[in-house]
Coordinates of C-alpha atoms and ligand atoms in Angstrom, one line a residue:
X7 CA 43.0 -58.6 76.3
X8 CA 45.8 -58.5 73.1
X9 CA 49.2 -59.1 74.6
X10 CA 47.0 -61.5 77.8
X11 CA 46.3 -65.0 77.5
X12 CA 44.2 -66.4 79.8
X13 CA 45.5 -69.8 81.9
X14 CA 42.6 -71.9 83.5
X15 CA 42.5 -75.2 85.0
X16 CA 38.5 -76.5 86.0
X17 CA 38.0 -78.2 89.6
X18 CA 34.6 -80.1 89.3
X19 CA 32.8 -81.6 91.8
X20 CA 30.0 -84.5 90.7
X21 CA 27.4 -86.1 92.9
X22 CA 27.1 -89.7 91.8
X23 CA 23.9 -91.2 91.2
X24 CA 23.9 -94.1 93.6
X25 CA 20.8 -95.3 95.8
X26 CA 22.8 -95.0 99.1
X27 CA 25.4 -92.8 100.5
X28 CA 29.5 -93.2 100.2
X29 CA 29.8 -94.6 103.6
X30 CA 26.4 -95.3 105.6
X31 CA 23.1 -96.8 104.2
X32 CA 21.4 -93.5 104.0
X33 CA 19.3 -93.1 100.9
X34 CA 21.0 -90.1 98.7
X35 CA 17.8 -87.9 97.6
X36 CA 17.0 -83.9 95.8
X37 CA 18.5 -81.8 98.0
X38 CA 15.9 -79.6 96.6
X39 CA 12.7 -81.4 98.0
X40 CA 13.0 -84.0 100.7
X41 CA 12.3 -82.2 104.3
X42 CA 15.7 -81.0 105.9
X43 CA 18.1 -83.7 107.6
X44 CA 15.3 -86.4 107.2
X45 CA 17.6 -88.9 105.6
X46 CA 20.7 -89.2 108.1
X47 CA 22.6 -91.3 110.6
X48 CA 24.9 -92.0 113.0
X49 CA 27.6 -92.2 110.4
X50 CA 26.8 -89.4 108.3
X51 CA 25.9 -87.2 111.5
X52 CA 29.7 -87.7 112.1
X53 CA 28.9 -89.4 115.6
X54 CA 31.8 -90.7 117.7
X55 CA 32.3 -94.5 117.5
X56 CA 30.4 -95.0 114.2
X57 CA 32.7 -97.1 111.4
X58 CA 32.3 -96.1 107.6
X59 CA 32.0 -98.7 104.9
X60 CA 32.3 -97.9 101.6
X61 CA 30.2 -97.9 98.9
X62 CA 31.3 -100.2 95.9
X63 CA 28.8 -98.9 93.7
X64 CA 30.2 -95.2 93.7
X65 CA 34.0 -96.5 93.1
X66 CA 32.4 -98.6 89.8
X67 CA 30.5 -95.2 88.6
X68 CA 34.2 -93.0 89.2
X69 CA 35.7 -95.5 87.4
X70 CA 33.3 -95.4 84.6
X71 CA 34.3 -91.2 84.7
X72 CA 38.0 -92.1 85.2
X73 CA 38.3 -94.7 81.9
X74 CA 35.5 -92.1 79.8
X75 CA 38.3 -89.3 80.2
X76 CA 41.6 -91.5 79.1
X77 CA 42.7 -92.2 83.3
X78 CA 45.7 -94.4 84.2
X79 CA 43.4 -96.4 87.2
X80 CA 46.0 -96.6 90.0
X81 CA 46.0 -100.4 91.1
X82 CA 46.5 -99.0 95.4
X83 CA 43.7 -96.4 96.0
X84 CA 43.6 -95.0 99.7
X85 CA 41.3 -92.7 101.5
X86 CA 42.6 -89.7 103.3
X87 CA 41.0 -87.5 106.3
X88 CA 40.7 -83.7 104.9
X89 CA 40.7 -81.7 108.3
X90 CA 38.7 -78.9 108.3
X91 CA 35.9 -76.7 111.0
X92 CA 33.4 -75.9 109.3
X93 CA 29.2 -76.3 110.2
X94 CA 28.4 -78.2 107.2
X95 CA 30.8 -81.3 108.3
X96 CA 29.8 -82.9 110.9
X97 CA 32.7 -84.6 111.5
X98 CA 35.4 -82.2 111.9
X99 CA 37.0 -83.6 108.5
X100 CA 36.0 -85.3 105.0
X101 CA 36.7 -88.5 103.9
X102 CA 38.4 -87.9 100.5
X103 CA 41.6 -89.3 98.4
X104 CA 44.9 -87.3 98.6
X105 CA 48.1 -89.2 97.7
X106 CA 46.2 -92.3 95.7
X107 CA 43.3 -90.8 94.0
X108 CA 40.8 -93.5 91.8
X109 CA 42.1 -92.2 88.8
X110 CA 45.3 -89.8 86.9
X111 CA 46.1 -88.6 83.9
X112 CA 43.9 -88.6 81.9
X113 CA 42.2 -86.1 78.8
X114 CA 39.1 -84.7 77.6
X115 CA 38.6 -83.6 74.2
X116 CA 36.7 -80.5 74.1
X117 CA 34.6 -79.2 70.7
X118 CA 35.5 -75.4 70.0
X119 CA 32.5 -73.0 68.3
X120 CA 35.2 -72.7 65.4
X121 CA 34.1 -76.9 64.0
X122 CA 38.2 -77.3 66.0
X123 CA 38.7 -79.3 69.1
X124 CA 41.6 -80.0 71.9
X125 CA 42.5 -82.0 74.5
X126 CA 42.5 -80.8 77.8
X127 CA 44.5 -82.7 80.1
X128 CA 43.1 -84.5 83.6
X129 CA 45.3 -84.4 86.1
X130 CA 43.4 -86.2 88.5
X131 CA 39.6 -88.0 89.4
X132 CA 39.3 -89.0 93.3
X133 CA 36.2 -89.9 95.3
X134 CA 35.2 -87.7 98.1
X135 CA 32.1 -87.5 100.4
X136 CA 29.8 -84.2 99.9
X137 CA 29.2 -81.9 103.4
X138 CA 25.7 -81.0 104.2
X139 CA 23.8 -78.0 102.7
X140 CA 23.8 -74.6 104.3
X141 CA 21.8 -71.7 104.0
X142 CA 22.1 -68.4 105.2
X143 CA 19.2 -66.5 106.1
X144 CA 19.8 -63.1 107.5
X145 CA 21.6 -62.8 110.5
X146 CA 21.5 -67.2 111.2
X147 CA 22.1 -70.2 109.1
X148 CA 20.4 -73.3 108.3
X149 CA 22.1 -76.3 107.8
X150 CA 20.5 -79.4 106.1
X151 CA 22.6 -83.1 106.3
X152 CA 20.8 -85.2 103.6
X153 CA 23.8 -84.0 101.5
X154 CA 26.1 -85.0 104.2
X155 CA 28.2 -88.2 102.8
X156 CA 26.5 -88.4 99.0
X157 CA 29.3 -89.9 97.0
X158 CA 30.9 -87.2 95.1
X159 CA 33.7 -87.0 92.2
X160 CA 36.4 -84.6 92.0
X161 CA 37.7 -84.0 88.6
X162 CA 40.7 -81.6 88.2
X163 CA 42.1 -80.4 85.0
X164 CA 45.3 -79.0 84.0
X165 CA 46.0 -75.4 83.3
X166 CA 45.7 -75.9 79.8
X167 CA 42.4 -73.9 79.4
X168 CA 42.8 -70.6 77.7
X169 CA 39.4 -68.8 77.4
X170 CA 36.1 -68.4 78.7
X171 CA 35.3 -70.6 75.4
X172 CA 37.1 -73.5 76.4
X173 CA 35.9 -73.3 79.7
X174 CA 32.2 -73.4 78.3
X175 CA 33.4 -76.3 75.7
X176 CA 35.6 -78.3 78.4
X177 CA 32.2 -78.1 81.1
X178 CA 29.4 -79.0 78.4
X179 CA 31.7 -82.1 77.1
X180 CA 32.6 -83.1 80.5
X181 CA 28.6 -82.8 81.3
X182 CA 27.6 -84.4 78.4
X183 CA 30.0 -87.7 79.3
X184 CA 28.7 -87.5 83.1
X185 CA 25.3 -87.5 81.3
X186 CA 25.8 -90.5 78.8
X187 CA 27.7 -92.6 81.8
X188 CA 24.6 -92.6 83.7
X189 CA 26.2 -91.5 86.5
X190 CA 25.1 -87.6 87.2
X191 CA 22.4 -85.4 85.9
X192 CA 24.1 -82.5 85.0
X193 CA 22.1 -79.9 86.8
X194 CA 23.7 -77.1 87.8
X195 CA 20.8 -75.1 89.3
X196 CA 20.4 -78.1 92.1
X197 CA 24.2 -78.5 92.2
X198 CA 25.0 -82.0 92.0
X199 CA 27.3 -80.7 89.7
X200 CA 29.4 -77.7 90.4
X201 CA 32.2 -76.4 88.3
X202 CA 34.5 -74.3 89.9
X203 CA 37.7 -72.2 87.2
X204 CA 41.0 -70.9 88.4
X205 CA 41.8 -68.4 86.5
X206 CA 44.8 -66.5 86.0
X207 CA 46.1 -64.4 83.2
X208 CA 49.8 -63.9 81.6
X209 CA 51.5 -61.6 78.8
X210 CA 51.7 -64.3 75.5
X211 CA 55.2 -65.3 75.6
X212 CA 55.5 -65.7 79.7
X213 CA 56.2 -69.1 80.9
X214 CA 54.9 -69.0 84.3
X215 CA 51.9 -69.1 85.7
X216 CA 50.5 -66.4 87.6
X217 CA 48.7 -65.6 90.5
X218 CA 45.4 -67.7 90.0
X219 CA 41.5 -66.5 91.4
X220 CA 39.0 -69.3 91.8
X221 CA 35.0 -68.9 91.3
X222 CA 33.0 -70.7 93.1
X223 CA 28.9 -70.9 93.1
X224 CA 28.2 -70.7 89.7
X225 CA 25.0 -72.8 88.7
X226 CA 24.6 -72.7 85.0
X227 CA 27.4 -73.1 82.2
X228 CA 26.5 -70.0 81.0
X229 CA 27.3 -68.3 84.3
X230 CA 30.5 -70.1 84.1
X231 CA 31.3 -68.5 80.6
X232 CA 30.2 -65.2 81.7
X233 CA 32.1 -65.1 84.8
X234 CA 34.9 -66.6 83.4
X235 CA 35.2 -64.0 80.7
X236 CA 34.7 -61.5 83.5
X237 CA 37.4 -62.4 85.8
X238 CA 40.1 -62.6 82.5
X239 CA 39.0 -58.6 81.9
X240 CA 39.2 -57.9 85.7
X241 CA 42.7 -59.3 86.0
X242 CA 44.1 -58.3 83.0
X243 CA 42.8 -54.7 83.7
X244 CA 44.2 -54.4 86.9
X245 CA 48.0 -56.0 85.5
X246 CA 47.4 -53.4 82.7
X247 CA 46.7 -50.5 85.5
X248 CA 50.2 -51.6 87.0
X249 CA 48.2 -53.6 89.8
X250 CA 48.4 -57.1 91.0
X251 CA 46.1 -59.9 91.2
X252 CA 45.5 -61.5 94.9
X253 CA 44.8 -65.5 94.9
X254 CA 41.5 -65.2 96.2
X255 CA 37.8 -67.5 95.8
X256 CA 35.1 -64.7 94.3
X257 CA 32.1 -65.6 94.0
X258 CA 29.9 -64.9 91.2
X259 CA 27.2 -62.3 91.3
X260 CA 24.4 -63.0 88.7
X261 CA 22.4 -60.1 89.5
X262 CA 25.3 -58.0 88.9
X263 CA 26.8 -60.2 86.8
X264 CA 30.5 -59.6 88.6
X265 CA 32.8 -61.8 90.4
X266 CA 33.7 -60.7 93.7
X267 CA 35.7 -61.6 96.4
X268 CA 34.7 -64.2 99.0
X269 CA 37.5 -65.3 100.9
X270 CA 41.6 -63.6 100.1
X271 CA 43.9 -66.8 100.9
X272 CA 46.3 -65.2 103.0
X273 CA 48.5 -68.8 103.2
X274 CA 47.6 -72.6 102.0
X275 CA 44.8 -74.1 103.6
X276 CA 45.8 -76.9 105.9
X277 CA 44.0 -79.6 105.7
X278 CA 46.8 -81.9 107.9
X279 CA 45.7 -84.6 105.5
X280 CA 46.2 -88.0 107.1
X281 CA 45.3 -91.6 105.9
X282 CA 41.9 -92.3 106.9
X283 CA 42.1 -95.2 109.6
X284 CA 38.8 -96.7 109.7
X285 CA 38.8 -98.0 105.9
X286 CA 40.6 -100.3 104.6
X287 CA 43.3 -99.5 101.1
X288 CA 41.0 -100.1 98.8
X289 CA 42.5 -102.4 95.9
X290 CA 41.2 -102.4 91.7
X291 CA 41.9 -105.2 90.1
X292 CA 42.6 -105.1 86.8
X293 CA 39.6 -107.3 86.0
X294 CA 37.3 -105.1 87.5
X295 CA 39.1 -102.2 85.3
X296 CA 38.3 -104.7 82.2
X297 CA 34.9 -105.1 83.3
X298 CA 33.9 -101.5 83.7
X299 CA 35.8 -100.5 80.2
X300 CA 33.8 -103.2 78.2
X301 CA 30.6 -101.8 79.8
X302 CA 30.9 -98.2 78.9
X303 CA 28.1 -96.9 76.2
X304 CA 29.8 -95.1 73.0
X305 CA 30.8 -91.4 74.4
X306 CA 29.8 -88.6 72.7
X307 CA 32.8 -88.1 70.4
X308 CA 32.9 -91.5 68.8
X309 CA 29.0 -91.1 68.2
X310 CA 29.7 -88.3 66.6
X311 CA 32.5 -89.6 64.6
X312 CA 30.3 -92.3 64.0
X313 CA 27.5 -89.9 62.6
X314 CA 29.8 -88.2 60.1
X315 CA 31.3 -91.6 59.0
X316 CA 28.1 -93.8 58.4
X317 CA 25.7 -91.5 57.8
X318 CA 27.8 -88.4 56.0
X319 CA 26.3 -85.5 58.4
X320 CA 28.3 -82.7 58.6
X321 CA 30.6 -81.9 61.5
X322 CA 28.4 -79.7 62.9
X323 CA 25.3 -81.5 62.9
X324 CA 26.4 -84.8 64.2
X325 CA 28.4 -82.4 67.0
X326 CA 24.8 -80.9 67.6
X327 CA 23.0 -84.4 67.6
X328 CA 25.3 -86.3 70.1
X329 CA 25.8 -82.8 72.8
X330 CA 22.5 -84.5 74.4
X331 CA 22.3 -88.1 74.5
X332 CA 18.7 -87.6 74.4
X333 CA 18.4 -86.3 70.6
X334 CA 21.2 -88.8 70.2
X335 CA 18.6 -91.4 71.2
X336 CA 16.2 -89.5 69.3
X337 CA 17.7 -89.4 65.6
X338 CA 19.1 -92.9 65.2
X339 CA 15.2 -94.3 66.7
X340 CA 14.3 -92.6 63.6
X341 CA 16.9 -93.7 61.5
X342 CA 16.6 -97.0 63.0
X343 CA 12.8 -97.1 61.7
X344 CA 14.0 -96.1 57.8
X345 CA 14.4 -91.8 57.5
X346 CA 17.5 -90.8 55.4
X347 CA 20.0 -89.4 57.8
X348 CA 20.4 -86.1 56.5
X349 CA 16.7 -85.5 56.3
X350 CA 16.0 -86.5 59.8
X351 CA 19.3 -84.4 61.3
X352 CA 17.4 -81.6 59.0
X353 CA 13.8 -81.7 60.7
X354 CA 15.8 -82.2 64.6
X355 CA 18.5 -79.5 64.4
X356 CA 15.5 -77.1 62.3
X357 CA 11.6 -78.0 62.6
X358 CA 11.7 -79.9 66.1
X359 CA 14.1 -77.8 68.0
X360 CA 12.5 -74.3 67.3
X361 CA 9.4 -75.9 68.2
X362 CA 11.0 -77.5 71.7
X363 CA 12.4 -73.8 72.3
X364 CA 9.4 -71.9 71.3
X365 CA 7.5 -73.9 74.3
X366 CA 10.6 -73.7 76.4
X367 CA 11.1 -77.4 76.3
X368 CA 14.7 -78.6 77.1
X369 CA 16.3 -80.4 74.0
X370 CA 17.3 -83.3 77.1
X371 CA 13.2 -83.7 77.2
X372 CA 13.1 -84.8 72.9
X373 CA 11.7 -88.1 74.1
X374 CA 8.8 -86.9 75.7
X375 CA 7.4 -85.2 72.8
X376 CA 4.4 -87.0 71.4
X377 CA 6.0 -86.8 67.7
X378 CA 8.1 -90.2 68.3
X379 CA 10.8 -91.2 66.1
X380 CA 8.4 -93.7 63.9
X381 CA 6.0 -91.1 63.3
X382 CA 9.1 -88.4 61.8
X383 CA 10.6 -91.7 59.7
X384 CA 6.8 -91.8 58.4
X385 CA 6.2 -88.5 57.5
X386 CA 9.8 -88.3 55.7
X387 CA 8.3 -92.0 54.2
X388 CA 5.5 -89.9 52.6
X389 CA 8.1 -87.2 51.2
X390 CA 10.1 -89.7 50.0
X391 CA 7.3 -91.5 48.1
X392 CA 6.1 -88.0 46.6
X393 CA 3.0 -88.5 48.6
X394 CA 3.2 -84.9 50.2
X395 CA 5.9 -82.7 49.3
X396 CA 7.9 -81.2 52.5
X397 CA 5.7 -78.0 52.6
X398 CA 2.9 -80.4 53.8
X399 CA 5.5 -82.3 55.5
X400 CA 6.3 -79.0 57.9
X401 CA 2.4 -78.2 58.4
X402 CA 1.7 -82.4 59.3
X403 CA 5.0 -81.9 62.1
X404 CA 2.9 -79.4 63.5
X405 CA -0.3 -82.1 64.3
X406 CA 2.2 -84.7 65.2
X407 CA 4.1 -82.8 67.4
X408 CA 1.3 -81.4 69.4
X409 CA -0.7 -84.5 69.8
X410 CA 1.1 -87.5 67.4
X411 CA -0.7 -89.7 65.2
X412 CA -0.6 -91.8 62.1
X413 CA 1.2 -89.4 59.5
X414 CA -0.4 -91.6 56.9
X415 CA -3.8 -91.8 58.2
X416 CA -3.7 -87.7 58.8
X417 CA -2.9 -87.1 54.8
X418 CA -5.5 -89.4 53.7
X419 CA -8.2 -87.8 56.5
X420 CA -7.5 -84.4 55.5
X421 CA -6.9 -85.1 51.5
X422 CA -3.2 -84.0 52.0
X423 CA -1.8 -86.5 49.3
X424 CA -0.6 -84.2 46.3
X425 CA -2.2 -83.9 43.0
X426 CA -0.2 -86.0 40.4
X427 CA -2.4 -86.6 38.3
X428 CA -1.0 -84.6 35.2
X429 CA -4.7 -83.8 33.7
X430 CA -5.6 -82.0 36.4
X431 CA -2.1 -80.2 37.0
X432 CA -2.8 -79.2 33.3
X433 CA -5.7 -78.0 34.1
X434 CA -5.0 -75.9 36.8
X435 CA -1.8 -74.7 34.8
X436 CA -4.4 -73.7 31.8
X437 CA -6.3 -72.3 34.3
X438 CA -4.2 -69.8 36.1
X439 CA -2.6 -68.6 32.5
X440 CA -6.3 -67.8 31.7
X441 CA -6.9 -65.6 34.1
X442 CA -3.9 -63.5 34.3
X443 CA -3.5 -62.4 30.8
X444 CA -1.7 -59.4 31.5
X445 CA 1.0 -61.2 33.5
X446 CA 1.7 -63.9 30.9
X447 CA 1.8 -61.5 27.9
X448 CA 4.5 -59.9 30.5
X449 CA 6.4 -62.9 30.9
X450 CA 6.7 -63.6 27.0
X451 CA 7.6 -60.0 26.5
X452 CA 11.1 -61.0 28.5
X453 CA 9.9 -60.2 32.4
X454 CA 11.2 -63.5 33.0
X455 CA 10.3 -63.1 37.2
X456 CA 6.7 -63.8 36.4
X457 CA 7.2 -67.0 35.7
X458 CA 7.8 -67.4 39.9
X459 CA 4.3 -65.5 40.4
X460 CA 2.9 -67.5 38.2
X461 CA 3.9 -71.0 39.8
X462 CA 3.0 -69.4 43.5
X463 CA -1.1 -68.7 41.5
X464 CA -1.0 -72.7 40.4
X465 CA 0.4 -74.1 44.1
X466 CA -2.0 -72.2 45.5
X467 CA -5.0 -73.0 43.5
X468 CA -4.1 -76.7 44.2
X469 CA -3.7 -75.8 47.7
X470 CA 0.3 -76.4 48.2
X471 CA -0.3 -80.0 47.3
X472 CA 1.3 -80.3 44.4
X473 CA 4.5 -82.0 42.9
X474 CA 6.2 -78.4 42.2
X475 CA 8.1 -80.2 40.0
X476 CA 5.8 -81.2 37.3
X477 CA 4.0 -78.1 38.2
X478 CA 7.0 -76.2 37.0
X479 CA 7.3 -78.3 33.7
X480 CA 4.1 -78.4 32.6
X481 CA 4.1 -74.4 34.0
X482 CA 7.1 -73.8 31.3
X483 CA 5.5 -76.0 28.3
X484 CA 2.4 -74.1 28.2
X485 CA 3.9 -70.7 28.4
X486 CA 6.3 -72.1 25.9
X487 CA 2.9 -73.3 23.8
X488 CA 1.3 -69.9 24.3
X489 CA 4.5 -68.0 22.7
X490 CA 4.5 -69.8 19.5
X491 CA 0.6 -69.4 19.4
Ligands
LIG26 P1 44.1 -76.5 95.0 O1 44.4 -77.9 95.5 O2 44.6 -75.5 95.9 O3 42.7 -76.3 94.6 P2 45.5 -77.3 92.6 O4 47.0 -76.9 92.4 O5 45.1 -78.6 92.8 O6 45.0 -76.3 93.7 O7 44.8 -76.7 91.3 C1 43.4 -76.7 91.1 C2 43.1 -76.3 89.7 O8 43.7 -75.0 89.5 C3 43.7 -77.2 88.7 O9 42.7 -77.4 87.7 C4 44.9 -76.5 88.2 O10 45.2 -76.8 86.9 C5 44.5 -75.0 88.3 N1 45.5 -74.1 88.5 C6 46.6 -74.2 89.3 N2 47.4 -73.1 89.2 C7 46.8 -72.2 88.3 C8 47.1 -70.9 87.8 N3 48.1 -70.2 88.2 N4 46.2 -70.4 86.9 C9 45.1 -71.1 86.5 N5 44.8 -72.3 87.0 C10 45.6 -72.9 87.8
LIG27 MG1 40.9 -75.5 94.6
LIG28 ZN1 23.8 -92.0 106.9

């Protein structure tokens, strides 16, 4: 890799998350589920003499994506015809933007595994209509149109992506914005969202781009990383070998985990783009840009901000906190209702997360658990108070997060509340010394490690519910008591 950079620019295509199609009242549904080319028209069946009329409500949600990543919003937009044969479009052609796309120019600050972060440049957002679904089954395909016409949002970024890293970064923060906008769910696997690199690679120090292979069909970021990081080798072996890279689309192989080749693009597509004649320019005022701007929620990186500004977490943390909106949701609930901050960050990014992963739970699902933010402020309440100490704190989480309840109620039920009482700490203290004499003469002969064993006998005998704090002091008085004797 040494003496290669990699150059990458992301192409991704977003379903948005309307009730009815981009140009025909059809209902937009899961792909995944409803029956086959159940929810379809005239329009979307690209039937002759059938008019299109667009759907406001997908230009307001691309203009939410175009003002999230920095866009200049174009006051002229236009539709164009994309020409193209192809079973999956009924039409002949798709309605998309060409010369006067919704939104240009744009940027999208990406956070790099290193705590660092970038901007990434956006060239452009336009609106486009998604084909129908096909499937190939042995020697025949199967072709399924509820997809046909779903509003869908091109987003193209600059070349200004230089490892499979930033890839990974660039698609997680985009997702995470699509996510918090409201406007697309972010899965992958069912591909309303599909993220599709160009990659090419260069000796450091070259100018120019080179020739550029694009991956299509990848349906998880991670597959994106790993074929990303795939193709750089591929190509930079081959340049290394004295070979040349052909602009191709590969696909990705996850079984072998390989890209190979799909289609070699032996000249430019031609798509005879043409301005589409049955719609109408479509003008955005600049109130309407107002409007949408005022109504965007805070985006992840000014939560974060936020996080590390108010309430003093750590880079990382509040970076961790905000990637889902979820856990976002999640932590300031449970500041909201009176835990410290740092302490709740501490029991989300350690206790509850291992917990959510060790039963496979995705960290977008955090609301769902029966452990709900008042209960976690609660329990951190008892900490706080010295009611239970935050061994007992971590056993409780486990109740709570199985089944919930009242923290308070569960200490007092099962006697959880530690022993404060300094009698019967003394006691216990006295207690413990008296029956490891061996151990204590150890300890005042200079073994000064006993001292730990010798807390760890008390804690237990009081069952962890002690302060270990006055524990340890009244621990160190007596054995300080039992020297002079
Ligand atoms: P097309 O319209 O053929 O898909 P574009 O020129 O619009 O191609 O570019 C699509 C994406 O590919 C953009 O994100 C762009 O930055 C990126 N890209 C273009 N040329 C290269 C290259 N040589 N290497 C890597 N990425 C590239
Ligand atoms: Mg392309
Ligand atoms: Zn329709």
């Amino acid at each position: 890799m040494s003496q290669y950079e990699a150059v990458i620019g992301l192409e991704v295509h977003a379903e948005l998350q309307t009730r009815s199609k981009m140009f025909c009242g059809c209902a937009v549904v899961d792909s995944t589920s409803a029956p086959p080319s159940t929810y379809v028209c005239p329009v979307c069946l690209g039937m002759p003499g059938v008019l299109p009329v667009l759907n406001h409500r997908a230009v307001e949600l691309g203009l939410r994506v175009g003002l999230a990543l920095n866009c200049e919003i174009p006051p002229f937009n236009r539709f164009a015809r994309k020409s193209y044969f192809y079973p999956d479009l009924p039409k002949g052609y798709q309605i998309s933007q060409y010369d006067y796309p919704l939104a240009v120019r744009g940027w999208l600050e990406i956070d790099l595994p290193d705590g660092s972060s970038k901007r990434v440049r956006i060239r452009r957002v336009h609106l486009e209509e998604d084909t129908g679904k096909l499937t190939h089954v042995d020697d025949h395909s199967l072709i399924d149109f509820n997809r046909a016409g779903v509003p869908l949002l091109e987003i193209v970024s600059e070349a200004d992506i230089r490892s499979a890293e930033e890839a990974e970064a660039y698609a997680r923060k985009l997702r995470a914005i699509l996510r918090y906008l409201g406007v697309n769910s972010g899965d992958m696997s069912k591909g309303v969202l599909r993220v599709e690199p160009n990659i090419s690679v260069r000796p450091r120090g070259e100018e120019a781009f080179r020739t550029r292979t694009e991956i299509k069909n990848l349906n998880s970021i991670r597959s994106l990383a790993r074929a990303t990081a795939y193709e750089i080798e591929r190509q930079v072996a081959l340049y290394e070998s004295g070979g040349q890279v052909q602009q191709a689309t590969m696909g990705w192989d996850e079984a072998r985990q390989v890209t190979v080749v799909q289609r070699v693009k032996e000249s430019a597509d031609d798509y005879r783009y043409f301005p589409e004649p049955d719609l109408p320019p479509l003008e955005i005022s600049r109130a309407w840009v107002k409007e949408v701007r005022a109504a965007l929620p805070e985006l992840p990186s000014a939560k974060r901000d936020r996080l590390m500004q108010q309430m003093g977490l750590s880079r990382y943390d509040a970076s961790v906190l905000v990637a889902e909106k979820a856990v976002a949701d999640y932590f300031e609930a449970t500041v909201q209702a009176g835990g410290d901050p740092k302490q709740v960050a501490n029991y989300i990014l350690g206790d509850l997360f291992r917990r959510m992963k060790d039963e496979g739970r995705p960290r977008e699902q955090i609301g769902d658990i029966p452990l709900k933010p008042v209960m976690l402020a609660e329990l951190l309440a008892l900490v706080a108070e010295g009611t239970i100490n935050h061994g007992v704190a971590k056993k409780l989480l486990g109740t709570l997060y199985a089944e919930g309840g009242d923290p308070r109620r569960l200490v007092e039920e099962r006697g959880l509340a530690q022993v404060r009482d300094e009698e019967a700490l003394g006691q216990a203290v006295a207690q413990v010394l008296d029956e490891h004499p061996e151990e204590v003469a150890r300890f005042l002969a200079g073994e000064e490690k006993l001292a730990q064993f010798l807390m760890g006998m008390v804690m237990r005998a009081l069952r962890g519910k002690a302060d270990a704090q006055a524990v340890r002091r009244l621990l160190q008085a007596q054995l300080e008591a039992r020297r002079k004797a």
